[in-house]
């Protein structure tokens, strides 16, 4: 059974840092691009970042470029999101998601999400 | 960065059909495939349509979708109360090198 489990969310002060993790199981992790997607309370889905199977290609949404860093460890079946210089507008539930093989944004499995709250 | 436009809400009675539109541009929908997601309150989204019109296994054939030019649409026939949810379209954008989601459409089954 495919599973994605995010962790690392919590309360962080503006300007602070947080590292999210997403542990995958039930599939060949190294075969799939992985993405982070967020959803602010009561708002819609917003794409954050993606990382290629071997980590060589990475893309970010303009709103997080230069502040967030996506990475992965295929030996640990884990994708990370390092969040630096966080702002109030980064408050959201953060989901990691797997992409269907051969697709760029058909997210067929999602984690349950981890809540990040940026507040002083 | 959300440049896919969806109506914020729509409603219909059980048994009827509804269509949700998703409007984009030449750099996203026109050149790339569209995917659709269903989300219930407090839960993660579920993929219900991929590659413009393909249904993952387990998704009822009451759900269908199409794409024409820079627009796409999701159709739900034989509406049931359990279809009440938020629906999102998504596509890759070649100019932004980013995934774009629509703003979401809240479907109410009256």
PDB file of C-alpha atoms in Angstrom:
ATOM      1  CA  UNK A   1       0.000   0.000   0.000  1.00  0.00           C
ATOM      2  CA  UNK A   2       1.340   3.386  -1.025  1.00  0.00           C
ATOM      3  CA  UNK A   3       1.739   5.720   1.936  1.00  0.00           C
ATOM      4  CA  UNK A   4       3.145   9.205   2.386  1.00  0.00           C
ATOM      5  CA  UNK A   5       3.602  10.580   5.879  1.00  0.00           C
ATOM      6  CA  UNK A   6       4.552  14.198   6.502  1.00  0.00           C
ATOM      7  CA  UNK A   7       6.012  15.490   9.732  1.00  0.00           C
ATOM      8  CA  UNK A   8       7.842  18.503  11.076  1.00  0.00           C
ATOM      9  CA  UNK A   9       5.084  21.075  11.084  1.00  0.00           C
ATOM     10  CA  UNK A  10       4.376  23.340  14.004  1.00  0.00           C
ATOM     11  CA  UNK A  11       4.488  26.906  15.215  1.00  0.00           C
ATOM     12  CA  UNK A  12       7.385  29.033  14.006  1.00  0.00           C
ATOM     13  CA  UNK A  13       8.088  32.736  14.363  1.00  0.00           C
ATOM     14  CA  UNK A  14       8.321  35.005  11.337  1.00  0.00           C
ATOM     15  CA  UNK A  15      11.844  34.866   9.961  1.00  0.00           C
ATOM     16  CA  UNK A  16      12.422  31.457  11.483  1.00  0.00           C
ATOM     17  CA  UNK A  17      13.094  28.043   9.952  1.00  0.00           C
ATOM     18  CA  UNK A  18      11.399  24.680   9.820  1.00  0.00           C
ATOM     19  CA  UNK A  19      12.188  21.401   8.095  1.00  0.00           C
ATOM     20  CA  UNK A  20       9.384  19.218   6.839  1.00  0.00           C
ATOM     21  CA  UNK A  21       9.845  15.539   6.063  1.00  0.00           C
ATOM     22  CA  UNK A  22       7.761  13.132   4.034  1.00  0.00           C
ATOM     23  CA  UNK A  23       8.468   9.420   4.381  1.00  0.00           C
ATOM     24  CA  UNK A  24       7.236   7.219   1.548  1.00  0.00           C
ATOM     25  CA  UNK A  25       6.450   3.524   1.575  1.00  0.00           C
ATOM     26  CA  UNK A  26       4.754   0.925  -0.577  1.00  0.00           C
ATOM     27  CA  UNK A  27       6.348   1.919  -3.881  1.00  0.00           C
ATOM     28  CA  UNK A  28       9.722   2.457  -5.557  1.00  0.00           C
ATOM     29  CA  UNK A  29      10.392   5.946  -4.265  1.00  0.00           C
ATOM     30  CA  UNK A  30      13.374   6.575  -6.533  1.00  0.00           C
ATOM     31  CA  UNK A  31      11.186   6.157  -9.630  1.00  0.00           C
ATOM     32  CA  UNK A  32       8.908   9.103  -8.910  1.00  0.00           C
ATOM     33  CA  UNK A  33       9.143  12.864  -8.988  1.00  0.00           C
ATOM     34  CA  UNK A  34       7.911  14.258  -5.667  1.00  0.00           C
ATOM     35  CA  UNK A  35       6.167  17.541  -4.948  1.00  0.00           C
ATOM     36  CA  UNK A  36       5.148  19.741  -2.050  1.00  0.00           C
ATOM     37  CA  UNK A  37       1.787  21.488  -2.220  1.00  0.00           C
ATOM     38  CA  UNK A  38       0.283  23.745   0.422  1.00  0.00           C
ATOM     39  CA  UNK A  39      -3.147  24.953   1.427  1.00  0.00           C
ATOM     40  CA  UNK A  40      -3.714  27.957   3.645  1.00  0.00           C
ATOM     41  CA  UNK A  41      -6.675  27.687   6.033  1.00  0.00           C
ATOM     42  CA  UNK A  42      -9.902  27.998   4.060  1.00  0.00           C
ATOM     43  CA  UNK A  43      -8.041  28.585   0.799  1.00  0.00           C
ATOM     44  CA  UNK A  44      -7.157  26.640  -2.326  1.00  0.00           C
ATOM     45  CA  UNK A  45      -4.255  24.407  -3.280  1.00  0.00           C
ATOM     46  CA  UNK A  46      -0.959  26.052  -4.152  1.00  0.00           C
ATOM     47  CA  UNK A  47       2.005  24.245  -5.621  1.00  0.00           C
ATOM     48  CA  UNK A  48       5.288  24.822  -3.781  1.00  0.00           C
ATOM     49  CA  UNK A  49       8.108  22.770  -5.278  1.00  0.00           C
ATOM     50  CA  UNK A  50       9.101  19.595  -7.092  1.00  0.00           C
ATOM     51  CA  UNK A  51      12.171  17.402  -7.287  1.00  0.00           C
ATOM     52  CA  UNK A  52      13.207  14.930  -9.947  1.00  0.00           C
ATOM     53  CA  UNK A  53      13.697  11.229  -9.237  1.00  0.00           C
ATOM     54  CA  UNK A  54      17.461  11.606  -8.741  1.00  0.00           C
ATOM     55  CA  UNK A  55      17.281  15.140  -7.374  1.00  0.00           C
ATOM     56  CA  UNK A  56      18.952  16.779 -10.362  1.00  0.00           C
ATOM     57  CA  UNK A  57      16.010  18.920 -11.478  1.00  0.00           C
ATOM     58  CA  UNK A  58      14.237  21.142  -8.977  1.00  0.00           C
ATOM     59  CA  UNK A  59      11.607  23.826  -9.484  1.00  0.00           C
ATOM     60  CA  UNK A  60       9.967  26.257  -7.065  1.00  0.00           C
ATOM     61  CA  UNK A  61       6.960  28.529  -7.012  1.00  0.00           C
ATOM     62  CA  UNK A  62       8.002  32.172  -7.222  1.00  0.00           C
ATOM     63  CA  UNK A  63       6.540  32.807  -3.775  1.00  0.00           C
ATOM     64  CA  UNK A  64       9.066  30.503  -2.073  1.00  0.00           C
ATOM     65  CA  UNK A  65      12.061  30.753  -4.396  1.00  0.00           C
ATOM     66  CA  UNK A  66      15.206  31.639  -2.459  1.00  0.00           C
ATOM     67  CA  UNK A  67      13.601  30.779   0.901  1.00  0.00           C
ATOM     68  CA  UNK A  68      12.573  27.122   0.613  1.00  0.00           C
ATOM     69  CA  UNK A  69      14.737  24.174  -0.412  1.00  0.00           C
ATOM     70  CA  UNK A  70      13.428  20.811  -1.536  1.00  0.00           C
ATOM     71  CA  UNK A  71      15.654  17.748  -1.324  1.00  0.00           C
ATOM     72  CA  UNK A  72      15.363  13.980  -1.165  1.00  0.00           C
ATOM     73  CA  UNK A  73      17.163  10.930   0.177  1.00  0.00           C
ATOM     74  CA  UNK A  74      16.263   7.925  -1.925  1.00  0.00           C
ATOM     75  CA  UNK A  75      18.018   5.580   0.496  1.00  0.00           C
ATOM     76  CA  UNK A  76      15.650   6.775   3.231  1.00  0.00           C
ATOM     77  CA  UNK A  77      12.591   7.108   0.955  1.00  0.00           C
ATOM     78  CA  UNK A  78      12.203  10.649   2.192  1.00  0.00           C
ATOM     79  CA  UNK A  79      11.619  14.052   0.625  1.00  0.00           C
ATOM     80  CA  UNK A  80      12.286  17.208   2.596  1.00  0.00           C
ATOM     81  CA  UNK A  81      11.242  20.835   2.517  1.00  0.00           C
ATOM     82  CA  UNK A  82      13.581  23.227   4.304  1.00  0.00           C
ATOM     83  CA  UNK A  83      11.670  26.418   5.036  1.00  0.00           C
ATOM     84  CA  UNK A  84      13.762  29.484   5.876  1.00  0.00           C
ATOM     85  CA  UNK A  85      12.831  33.126   6.397  1.00  0.00           C
ATOM     86  CA  UNK A  86       9.224  32.104   6.837  1.00  0.00           C
ATOM     87  CA  UNK A  87       6.420  34.626   6.620  1.00  0.00           C
ATOM     88  CA  UNK A  88       2.883  34.772   7.925  1.00  0.00           C
ATOM     89  CA  UNK A  89       1.633  33.939   4.440  1.00  0.00           C
ATOM     90  CA  UNK A  90       3.467  30.608   4.582  1.00  0.00           C
ATOM     91  CA  UNK A  91       0.930  29.421   7.156  1.00  0.00           C
ATOM     92  CA  UNK A  92      -0.716  26.376   5.603  1.00  0.00           C
ATOM     93  CA  UNK A  93      -1.121  22.637   5.606  1.00  0.00           C
ATOM     94  CA  UNK A  94       1.784  21.235   3.617  1.00  0.00           C
ATOM     95  CA  UNK A  95       1.200  18.077   1.603  1.00  0.00           C
ATOM     96  CA  UNK A  96       3.756  15.926  -0.130  1.00  0.00           C
ATOM     97  CA  UNK A  97       2.513  14.158  -3.220  1.00  0.00           C
ATOM     98  CA  UNK A  98       3.668  11.536  -5.663  1.00  0.00           C
ATOM     99  CA  UNK A  99       3.314  12.014  -9.401  1.00  0.00           C
ATOM    100  CA  UNK A 100       2.015   9.367 -11.785  1.00  0.00           C
ATOM    101  CA  UNK A 101       4.895   7.982 -13.819  1.00  0.00           C
ATOM    102  CA  UNK A 102       5.260   9.981 -17.014  1.00  0.00           C
ATOM    103  CA  UNK A 103       3.153  12.875 -15.762  1.00  0.00           C
ATOM    104  CA  UNK A 104       4.215  16.258 -14.467  1.00  0.00           C
ATOM    105  CA  UNK A 105       1.339  16.985 -12.151  1.00  0.00           C
ATOM    106  CA  UNK A 106      -1.016  14.012 -11.879  1.00  0.00           C
ATOM    107  CA  UNK A 107      -0.645  13.601  -8.128  1.00  0.00           C
ATOM    108  CA  UNK A 108      -2.036  10.146  -7.473  1.00  0.00           C
ATOM    109  CA  UNK A 109      -1.058   9.810  -3.819  1.00  0.00           C
ATOM    110  CA  UNK A 110      -0.960  12.499  -1.158  1.00  0.00           C
ATOM    111  CA  UNK A 111       0.048  12.500   2.468  1.00  0.00           C
ATOM    112  CA  UNK A 112      -2.322  13.692   5.168  1.00  0.00           C
ATOM    113  CA  UNK A 113      -0.445  16.958   5.474  1.00  0.00           C
ATOM    114  CA  UNK A 114       1.391  18.759   8.243  1.00  0.00           C
ATOM    115  CA  UNK A 115       0.299  22.154   9.537  1.00  0.00           C
ATOM    116  CA  UNK A 116       2.776  25.013   9.612  1.00  0.00           C
ATOM    117  CA  UNK A 117       1.760  28.119  11.529  1.00  0.00           C
ATOM    118  CA  UNK A 118       3.900  31.232  11.248  1.00  0.00           C
ATOM    119  CA  UNK A 119       3.135  33.609  14.058  1.00  0.00           C
ATOM    120  CA  UNK A 120       4.838  35.579  16.791  1.00  0.00           C
TER     121      UNK A 120
ATOM    122  CA  UNK B   1       0.743  32.415  -9.230  1.00  0.00           C
ATOM    123  CA  UNK B   2      -2.718  30.892  -9.774  1.00  0.00           C
ATOM    124  CA  UNK B   3      -3.646  31.710 -13.358  1.00  0.00           C
ATOM    125  CA  UNK B   4      -6.117  28.897 -13.925  1.00  0.00           C
ATOM    126  CA  UNK B   5      -9.601  30.301 -13.497  1.00  0.00           C
ATOM    127  CA  UNK B   6     -12.467  28.310 -12.060  1.00  0.00           C
ATOM    128  CA  UNK B   7     -15.880  29.463 -10.877  1.00  0.00           C
ATOM    129  CA  UNK B   8     -15.800  29.742  -7.062  1.00  0.00           C
ATOM    130  CA  UNK B   9     -18.976  27.753  -6.619  1.00  0.00           C
ATOM    131  CA  UNK B  10     -21.754  25.861  -8.326  1.00  0.00           C
ATOM    132  CA  UNK B  11     -24.793  23.925  -7.192  1.00  0.00           C
ATOM    133  CA  UNK B  12     -27.239  21.425  -8.580  1.00  0.00           C
ATOM    134  CA  UNK B  13     -29.810  18.957  -7.390  1.00  0.00           C
ATOM    135  CA  UNK B  14     -29.260  15.205  -7.046  1.00  0.00           C
ATOM    136  CA  UNK B  15     -29.508  13.265 -10.275  1.00  0.00           C
ATOM    137  CA  UNK B  16     -28.677  16.255 -12.429  1.00  0.00           C
ATOM    138  CA  UNK B  17     -25.443  17.077 -14.208  1.00  0.00           C
ATOM    139  CA  UNK B  18     -22.944  19.846 -13.601  1.00  0.00           C
ATOM    140  CA  UNK B  19     -19.921  21.153 -15.460  1.00  0.00           C
ATOM    141  CA  UNK B  20     -16.967  22.969 -13.915  1.00  0.00           C
ATOM    142  CA  UNK B  21     -14.767  25.043 -16.180  1.00  0.00           C
ATOM    143  CA  UNK B  22     -11.050  25.736 -15.947  1.00  0.00           C
ATOM    144  CA  UNK B  23      -9.589  28.498 -18.082  1.00  0.00           C
ATOM    145  CA  UNK B  24      -5.890  28.927 -18.714  1.00  0.00           C
ATOM    146  CA  UNK B  25      -3.586  30.094 -21.470  1.00  0.00           C
ATOM    147  CA  UNK B  26      -1.248  29.005 -24.235  1.00  0.00           C
ATOM    148  CA  UNK B  27       1.563  28.359 -21.780  1.00  0.00           C
ATOM    149  CA  UNK B  28      -0.345  25.915 -19.616  1.00  0.00           C
ATOM    150  CA  UNK B  29      -3.594  24.196 -20.595  1.00  0.00           C
ATOM    151  CA  UNK B  30      -3.164  24.621 -24.335  1.00  0.00           C
ATOM    152  CA  UNK B  31       0.205  22.850 -24.339  1.00  0.00           C
ATOM    153  CA  UNK B  32      -0.050  20.491 -21.373  1.00  0.00           C
ATOM    154  CA  UNK B  33      -2.388  17.969 -19.891  1.00  0.00           C
ATOM    155  CA  UNK B  34      -4.966  18.887 -17.271  1.00  0.00           C
ATOM    156  CA  UNK B  35      -5.658  16.987 -14.088  1.00  0.00           C
ATOM    157  CA  UNK B  36      -8.619  17.272 -11.745  1.00  0.00           C
ATOM    158  CA  UNK B  37      -8.771  16.744  -8.000  1.00  0.00           C
ATOM    159  CA  UNK B  38     -11.631  16.295  -5.548  1.00  0.00           C
ATOM    160  CA  UNK B  39     -11.211  17.401  -1.940  1.00  0.00           C
ATOM    161  CA  UNK B  40     -13.486  16.867   1.039  1.00  0.00           C
ATOM    162  CA  UNK B  41     -13.180  19.130   4.085  1.00  0.00           C
ATOM    163  CA  UNK B  42     -10.258  18.260   6.299  1.00  0.00           C
ATOM    164  CA  UNK B  43      -8.794  15.663   3.960  1.00  0.00           C
ATOM    165  CA  UNK B  44      -6.128  15.530   1.275  1.00  0.00           C
ATOM    166  CA  UNK B  45      -7.188  15.904  -2.364  1.00  0.00           C
ATOM    167  CA  UNK B  46      -7.864  12.881  -4.568  1.00  0.00           C
ATOM    168  CA  UNK B  47      -6.975  12.585  -8.246  1.00  0.00           C
ATOM    169  CA  UNK B  48     -10.163  11.993 -10.239  1.00  0.00           C
ATOM    170  CA  UNK B  49      -9.029  12.829 -13.790  1.00  0.00           C
ATOM    171  CA  UNK B  50      -5.533  12.768 -15.287  1.00  0.00           C
ATOM    172  CA  UNK B  51      -4.136  13.450 -18.753  1.00  0.00           C
ATOM    173  CA  UNK B  52      -7.202  15.521 -19.672  1.00  0.00           C
ATOM    174  CA  UNK B  53      -9.784  12.778 -19.674  1.00  0.00           C
ATOM    175  CA  UNK B  54      -8.490   9.612 -18.010  1.00  0.00           C
ATOM    176  CA  UNK B  55     -10.105   8.238 -14.861  1.00  0.00           C
ATOM    177  CA  UNK B  56      -7.993   6.432 -12.267  1.00  0.00           C
ATOM    178  CA  UNK B  57      -9.332   3.073 -11.237  1.00  0.00           C
ATOM    179  CA  UNK B  58     -12.108   3.406  -8.698  1.00  0.00           C
ATOM    180  CA  UNK B  59     -13.404   6.746  -9.965  1.00  0.00           C
ATOM    181  CA  UNK B  60     -17.016   6.389 -11.160  1.00  0.00           C
ATOM    182  CA  UNK B  61     -17.710   6.941 -14.845  1.00  0.00           C
ATOM    183  CA  UNK B  62     -20.115   9.691 -13.789  1.00  0.00           C
ATOM    184  CA  UNK B  63     -16.961  11.820 -13.793  1.00  0.00           C
ATOM    185  CA  UNK B  64     -15.655  12.891 -17.176  1.00  0.00           C
ATOM    186  CA  UNK B  65     -13.499  15.689 -18.496  1.00  0.00           C
ATOM    187  CA  UNK B  66     -12.353  17.293 -21.695  1.00  0.00           C
ATOM    188  CA  UNK B  67      -9.988  19.930 -22.983  1.00  0.00           C
ATOM    189  CA  UNK B  68     -10.210  22.336 -25.872  1.00  0.00           C
ATOM    190  CA  UNK B  69      -7.581  24.934 -26.601  1.00  0.00           C
ATOM    191  CA  UNK B  70      -6.701  26.746 -23.404  1.00  0.00           C
ATOM    192  CA  UNK B  71      -9.751  25.599 -21.462  1.00  0.00           C
ATOM    193  CA  UNK B  72     -10.822  22.404 -19.784  1.00  0.00           C
ATOM    194  CA  UNK B  73     -13.960  21.184 -18.092  1.00  0.00           C
ATOM    195  CA  UNK B  74     -15.030  18.562 -15.612  1.00  0.00           C
ATOM    196  CA  UNK B  75     -18.497  17.066 -15.922  1.00  0.00           C
ATOM    197  CA  UNK B  76     -20.323  15.136 -13.241  1.00  0.00           C
ATOM    198  CA  UNK B  77     -23.526  13.368 -14.201  1.00  0.00           C
ATOM    199  CA  UNK B  78     -26.130  11.752 -11.976  1.00  0.00           C
ATOM    200  CA  UNK B  79     -25.109  13.945  -9.058  1.00  0.00           C
ATOM    201  CA  UNK B  80     -25.074  12.328  -5.651  1.00  0.00           C
ATOM    202  CA  UNK B  81     -24.855  13.950  -2.237  1.00  0.00           C
ATOM    203  CA  UNK B  82     -21.383  12.451  -1.761  1.00  0.00           C
ATOM    204  CA  UNK B  83     -20.119  14.459  -4.736  1.00  0.00           C
ATOM    205  CA  UNK B  84     -20.367  17.601  -2.620  1.00  0.00           C
ATOM    206  CA  UNK B  85     -16.744  18.712  -2.395  1.00  0.00           C
ATOM    207  CA  UNK B  86     -14.181  21.167  -3.708  1.00  0.00           C
ATOM    208  CA  UNK B  87     -12.816  20.525  -7.185  1.00  0.00           C
ATOM    209  CA  UNK B  88      -9.479  21.761  -8.526  1.00  0.00           C
ATOM    210  CA  UNK B  89      -7.913  21.702 -11.965  1.00  0.00           C
ATOM    211  CA  UNK B  90      -4.141  21.722 -12.421  1.00  0.00           C
ATOM    212  CA  UNK B  91      -1.686  22.003 -15.287  1.00  0.00           C
ATOM    213  CA  UNK B  92       1.998  22.554 -15.856  1.00  0.00           C
ATOM    214  CA  UNK B  93       2.996  26.010 -17.061  1.00  0.00           C
ATOM    215  CA  UNK B  94       5.904  26.124 -19.534  1.00  0.00           C
ATOM    216  CA  UNK B  95       6.668  29.808 -18.911  1.00  0.00           C
ATOM    217  CA  UNK B  96       6.656  29.701 -15.128  1.00  0.00           C
ATOM    218  CA  UNK B  97       8.136  26.178 -14.910  1.00  0.00           C
ATOM    219  CA  UNK B  98       5.556  25.533 -12.242  1.00  0.00           C
ATOM    220  CA  UNK B  99       2.389  23.598 -11.549  1.00  0.00           C
ATOM    221  CA  UNK B 100      -0.663  25.810 -11.524  1.00  0.00           C
ATOM    222  CA  UNK B 101      -3.856  25.005  -9.687  1.00  0.00           C
ATOM    223  CA  UNK B 102      -7.180  26.628 -10.311  1.00  0.00           C
ATOM    224  CA  UNK B 103      -8.707  28.489  -7.406  1.00  0.00           C
ATOM    225  CA  UNK B 104     -11.132  25.648  -6.775  1.00  0.00           C
ATOM    226  CA  UNK B 105     -14.869  25.229  -7.221  1.00  0.00           C
ATOM    227  CA  UNK B 106     -17.117  24.350  -4.325  1.00  0.00           C
ATOM    228  CA  UNK B 107     -19.867  22.031  -5.507  1.00  0.00           C
ATOM    229  CA  UNK B 108     -23.040  21.980  -3.460  1.00  0.00           C
ATOM    230  CA  UNK B 109     -25.560  19.229  -4.059  1.00  0.00           C
ATOM    231  CA  UNK B 110     -28.864  20.760  -3.017  1.00  0.00           C
TER     232      UNK B 110
END
